[in-house]
PDB file of C-alpha atoms in Angstrom:
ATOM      1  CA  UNK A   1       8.869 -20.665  -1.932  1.00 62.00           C
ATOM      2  CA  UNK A   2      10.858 -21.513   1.400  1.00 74.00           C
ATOM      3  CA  UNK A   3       9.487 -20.267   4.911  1.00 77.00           C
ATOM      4  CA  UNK A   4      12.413 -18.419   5.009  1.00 83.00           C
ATOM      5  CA  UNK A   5      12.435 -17.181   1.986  1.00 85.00           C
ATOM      6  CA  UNK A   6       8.977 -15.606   2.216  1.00 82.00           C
ATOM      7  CA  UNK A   7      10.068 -14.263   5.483  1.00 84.00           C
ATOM      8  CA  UNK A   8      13.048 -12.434   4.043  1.00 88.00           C
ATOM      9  CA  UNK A   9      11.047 -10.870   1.238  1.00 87.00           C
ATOM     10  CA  UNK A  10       8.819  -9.741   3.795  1.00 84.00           C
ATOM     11  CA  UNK A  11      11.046  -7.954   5.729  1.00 87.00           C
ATOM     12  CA  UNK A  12      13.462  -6.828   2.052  1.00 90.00           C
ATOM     13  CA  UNK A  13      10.202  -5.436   1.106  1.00 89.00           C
ATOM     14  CA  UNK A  14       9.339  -3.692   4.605  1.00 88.00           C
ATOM     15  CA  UNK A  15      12.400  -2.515   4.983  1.00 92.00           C
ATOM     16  CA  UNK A  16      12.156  -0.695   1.263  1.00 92.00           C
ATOM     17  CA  UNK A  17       8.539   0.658   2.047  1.00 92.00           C
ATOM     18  CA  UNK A  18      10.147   2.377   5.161  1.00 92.00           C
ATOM     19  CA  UNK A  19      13.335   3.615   2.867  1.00 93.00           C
ATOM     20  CA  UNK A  20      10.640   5.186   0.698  1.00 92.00           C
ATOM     21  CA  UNK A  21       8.859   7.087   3.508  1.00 92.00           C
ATOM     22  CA  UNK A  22      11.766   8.040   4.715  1.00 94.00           C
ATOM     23  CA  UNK A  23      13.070   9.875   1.731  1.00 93.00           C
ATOM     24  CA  UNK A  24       9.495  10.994   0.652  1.00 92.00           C
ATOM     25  CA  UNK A  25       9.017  12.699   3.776  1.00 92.00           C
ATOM     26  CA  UNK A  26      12.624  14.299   3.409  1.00 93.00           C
ATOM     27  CA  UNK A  27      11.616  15.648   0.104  1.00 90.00           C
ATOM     28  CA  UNK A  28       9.000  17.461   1.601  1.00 90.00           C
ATOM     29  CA  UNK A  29      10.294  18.788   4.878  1.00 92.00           C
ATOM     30  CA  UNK A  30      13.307  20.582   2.642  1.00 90.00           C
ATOM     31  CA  UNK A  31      11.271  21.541  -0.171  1.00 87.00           C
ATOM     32  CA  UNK A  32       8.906  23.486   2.468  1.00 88.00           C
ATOM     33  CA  UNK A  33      11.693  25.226   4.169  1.00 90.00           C
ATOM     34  CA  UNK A  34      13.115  26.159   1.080  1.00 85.00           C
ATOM     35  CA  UNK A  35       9.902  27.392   0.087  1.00 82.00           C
ATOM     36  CA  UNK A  36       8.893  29.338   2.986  1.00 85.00           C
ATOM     37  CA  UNK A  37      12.389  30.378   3.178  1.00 83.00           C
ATOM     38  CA  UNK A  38      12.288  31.732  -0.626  1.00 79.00           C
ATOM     39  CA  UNK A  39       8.160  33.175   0.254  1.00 78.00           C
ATOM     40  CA  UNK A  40       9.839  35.386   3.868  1.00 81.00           C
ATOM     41  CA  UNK A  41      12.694  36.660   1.331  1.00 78.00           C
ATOM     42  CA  UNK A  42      10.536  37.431  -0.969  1.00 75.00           C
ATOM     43  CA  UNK A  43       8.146  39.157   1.517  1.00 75.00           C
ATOM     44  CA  UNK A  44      10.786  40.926   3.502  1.00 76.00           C
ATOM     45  CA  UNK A  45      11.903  43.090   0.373  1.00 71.00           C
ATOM     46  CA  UNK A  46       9.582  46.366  -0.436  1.00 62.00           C
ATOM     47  CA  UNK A  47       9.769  45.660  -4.030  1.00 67.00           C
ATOM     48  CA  UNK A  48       8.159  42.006  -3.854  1.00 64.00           C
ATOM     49  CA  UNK A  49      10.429  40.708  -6.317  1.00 64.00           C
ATOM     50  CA  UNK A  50       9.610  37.208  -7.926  1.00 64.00           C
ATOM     51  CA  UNK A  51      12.926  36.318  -8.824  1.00 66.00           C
ATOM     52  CA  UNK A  52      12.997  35.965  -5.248  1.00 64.00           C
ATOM     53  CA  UNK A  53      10.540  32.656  -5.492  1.00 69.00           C
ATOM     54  CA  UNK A  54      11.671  29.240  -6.576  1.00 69.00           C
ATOM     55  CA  UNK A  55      11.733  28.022  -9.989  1.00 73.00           C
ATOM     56  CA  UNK A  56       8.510  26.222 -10.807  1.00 73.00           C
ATOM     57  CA  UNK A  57       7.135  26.377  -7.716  1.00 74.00           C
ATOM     58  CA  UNK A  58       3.476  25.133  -8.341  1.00 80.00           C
ATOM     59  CA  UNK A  59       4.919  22.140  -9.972  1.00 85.00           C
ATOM     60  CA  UNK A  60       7.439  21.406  -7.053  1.00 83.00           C
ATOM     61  CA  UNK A  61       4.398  22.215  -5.013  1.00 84.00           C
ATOM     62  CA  UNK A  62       2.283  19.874  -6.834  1.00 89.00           C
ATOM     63  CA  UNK A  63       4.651  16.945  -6.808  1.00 88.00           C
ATOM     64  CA  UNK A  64       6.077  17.141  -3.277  1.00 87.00           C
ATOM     65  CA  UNK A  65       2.243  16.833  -2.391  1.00 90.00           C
ATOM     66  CA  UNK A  66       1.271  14.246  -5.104  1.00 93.00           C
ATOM     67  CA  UNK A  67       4.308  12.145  -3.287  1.00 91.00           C
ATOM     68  CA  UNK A  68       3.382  12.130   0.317  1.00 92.00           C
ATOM     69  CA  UNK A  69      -0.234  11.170  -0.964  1.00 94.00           C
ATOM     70  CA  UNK A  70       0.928   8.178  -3.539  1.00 93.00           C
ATOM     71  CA  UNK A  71       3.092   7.065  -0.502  1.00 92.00           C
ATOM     72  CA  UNK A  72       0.371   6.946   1.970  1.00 93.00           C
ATOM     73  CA  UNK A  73      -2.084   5.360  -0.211  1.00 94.00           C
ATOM     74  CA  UNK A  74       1.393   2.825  -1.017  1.00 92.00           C
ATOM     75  CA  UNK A  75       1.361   2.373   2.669  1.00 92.00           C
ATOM     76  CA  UNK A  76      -2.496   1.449   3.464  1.00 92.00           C
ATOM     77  CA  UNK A  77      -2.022  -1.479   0.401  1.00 92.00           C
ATOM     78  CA  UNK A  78       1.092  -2.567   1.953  1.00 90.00           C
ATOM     79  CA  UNK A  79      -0.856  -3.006   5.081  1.00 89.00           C
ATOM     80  CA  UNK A  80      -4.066  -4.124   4.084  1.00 90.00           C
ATOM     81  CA  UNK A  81      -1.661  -6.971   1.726  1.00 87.00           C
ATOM     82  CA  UNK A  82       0.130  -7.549   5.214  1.00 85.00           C
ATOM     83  CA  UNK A  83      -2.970  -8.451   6.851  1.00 85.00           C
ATOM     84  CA  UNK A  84      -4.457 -10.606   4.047  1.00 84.00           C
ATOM     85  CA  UNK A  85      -1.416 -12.757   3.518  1.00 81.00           C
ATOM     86  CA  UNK A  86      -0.255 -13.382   6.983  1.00 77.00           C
ATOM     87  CA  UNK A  87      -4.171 -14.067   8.113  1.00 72.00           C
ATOM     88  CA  UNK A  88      -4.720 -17.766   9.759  1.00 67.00           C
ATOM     89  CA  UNK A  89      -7.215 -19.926   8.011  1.00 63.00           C
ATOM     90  CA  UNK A  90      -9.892 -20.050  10.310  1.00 64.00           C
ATOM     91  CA  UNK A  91     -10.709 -23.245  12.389  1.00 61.00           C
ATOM     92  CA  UNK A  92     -13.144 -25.946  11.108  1.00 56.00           C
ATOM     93  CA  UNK A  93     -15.746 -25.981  14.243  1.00 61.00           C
ATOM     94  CA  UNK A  94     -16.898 -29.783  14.664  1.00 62.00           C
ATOM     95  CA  UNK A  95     -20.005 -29.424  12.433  1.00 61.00           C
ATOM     96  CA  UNK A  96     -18.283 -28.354   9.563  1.00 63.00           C
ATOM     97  CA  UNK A  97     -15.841 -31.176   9.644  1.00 61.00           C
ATOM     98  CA  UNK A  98     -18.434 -33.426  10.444  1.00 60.00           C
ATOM     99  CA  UNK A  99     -20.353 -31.856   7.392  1.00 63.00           C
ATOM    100  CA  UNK A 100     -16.868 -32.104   5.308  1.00 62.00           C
ATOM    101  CA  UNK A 101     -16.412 -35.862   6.186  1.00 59.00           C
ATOM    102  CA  UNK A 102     -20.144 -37.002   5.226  1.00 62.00           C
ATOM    103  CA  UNK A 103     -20.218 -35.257   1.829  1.00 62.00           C
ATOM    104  CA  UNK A 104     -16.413 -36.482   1.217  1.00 57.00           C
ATOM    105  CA  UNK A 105     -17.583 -40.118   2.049  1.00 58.00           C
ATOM    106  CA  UNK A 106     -20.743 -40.306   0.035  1.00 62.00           C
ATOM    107  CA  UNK A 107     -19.194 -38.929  -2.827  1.00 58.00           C
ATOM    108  CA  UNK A 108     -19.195 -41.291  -5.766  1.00 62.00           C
ATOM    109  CA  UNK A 109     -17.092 -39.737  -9.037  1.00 61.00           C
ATOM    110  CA  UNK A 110     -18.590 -42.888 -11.321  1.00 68.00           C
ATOM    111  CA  UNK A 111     -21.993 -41.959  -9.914  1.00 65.00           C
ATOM    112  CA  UNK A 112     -23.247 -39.358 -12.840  1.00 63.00           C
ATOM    113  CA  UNK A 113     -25.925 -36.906 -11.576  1.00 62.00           C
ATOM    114  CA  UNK A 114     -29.263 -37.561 -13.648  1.00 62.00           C
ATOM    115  CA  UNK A 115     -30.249 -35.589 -16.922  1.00 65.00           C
ATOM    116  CA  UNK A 116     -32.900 -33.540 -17.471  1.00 62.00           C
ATOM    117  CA  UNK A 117     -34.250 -35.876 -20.445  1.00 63.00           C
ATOM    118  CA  UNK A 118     -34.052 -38.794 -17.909  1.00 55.00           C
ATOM    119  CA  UNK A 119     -37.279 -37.595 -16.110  1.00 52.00           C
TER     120      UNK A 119
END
C-alpha cells in the first residue's frame, strides 16, 4: 500500500474510533438521566410505584456499562496498535553493522555446515 494510502486509513480509521466514543458516551449520558429521572419520579410518589421505572432497566443498565468498557478497552488496542505500527526501527550502532557486514561477507551458501557422522 501507498504512503498515502496508509495515511488516509489511519486517519478514516481514527476518525471512526472517535465517532464511536462519541456516540457511546451519548448513550450513556441520556440513558443515566433518563434513569435517574425515572428513579426521582419514582421516589417522589408515596406509593413507590414501579411502573414508574424504565423498562428493563438492569439490562439497559448492564449494556450502557458493558459499552463504555468494550470502548475503552477498543481504545487502549487502538493505541497500543498506534504505537507499534508507527514505531521507527531502531538505529544499527557501528558494531552491529560492523558485526552485520563480517557475517554477510564470510557467508558461503555452497559451503555446507559439517554432519554429525562426519566426526
Amino acid at each position: 500500500m501507498p504512503s498515502h494510502s496508509k495515511k488516509a486509513f489511519a486517519v478514516a480509521s481514527g476518525l471512526l474510533l472517535l465517532a464511536l466514543n462519541v456516540a457511546v458516551v451519548a448513550f450513556f449520558v441520556l440513558w443515566q438521566i433518563a434513569d435517574t429521572a425515572a428513579l426521582n419520579r419514582m421516589e417522589a410518589n408515596s406509593d413507590l410505584s414501579s411502573t414508574e421505572l424504565l423498562p428493563h432497566a438492569n439490562l439497559m443498565w448492564v449494556a450502557a456499562h458493558a459499552a463504555v468498557l468494550l470502548l475503552v478497552a477498543l481504545d487502549a488496542v487502538a493505541v497500543l496498535f498506534a504505537s507499534l505500527t508507527t514505531r521507527k526501527p531502531k538505529a544499527l550502532d557501528a558494531a552491529d553493522a560492523c558485526d552485520q557486514a563480517t557475517s554477510l561477507r564470510s557467508y558461503n551458501p555452497e559451503q555446507t555446515p559439517p554432519t554429525a557422522s562426519s566426526t
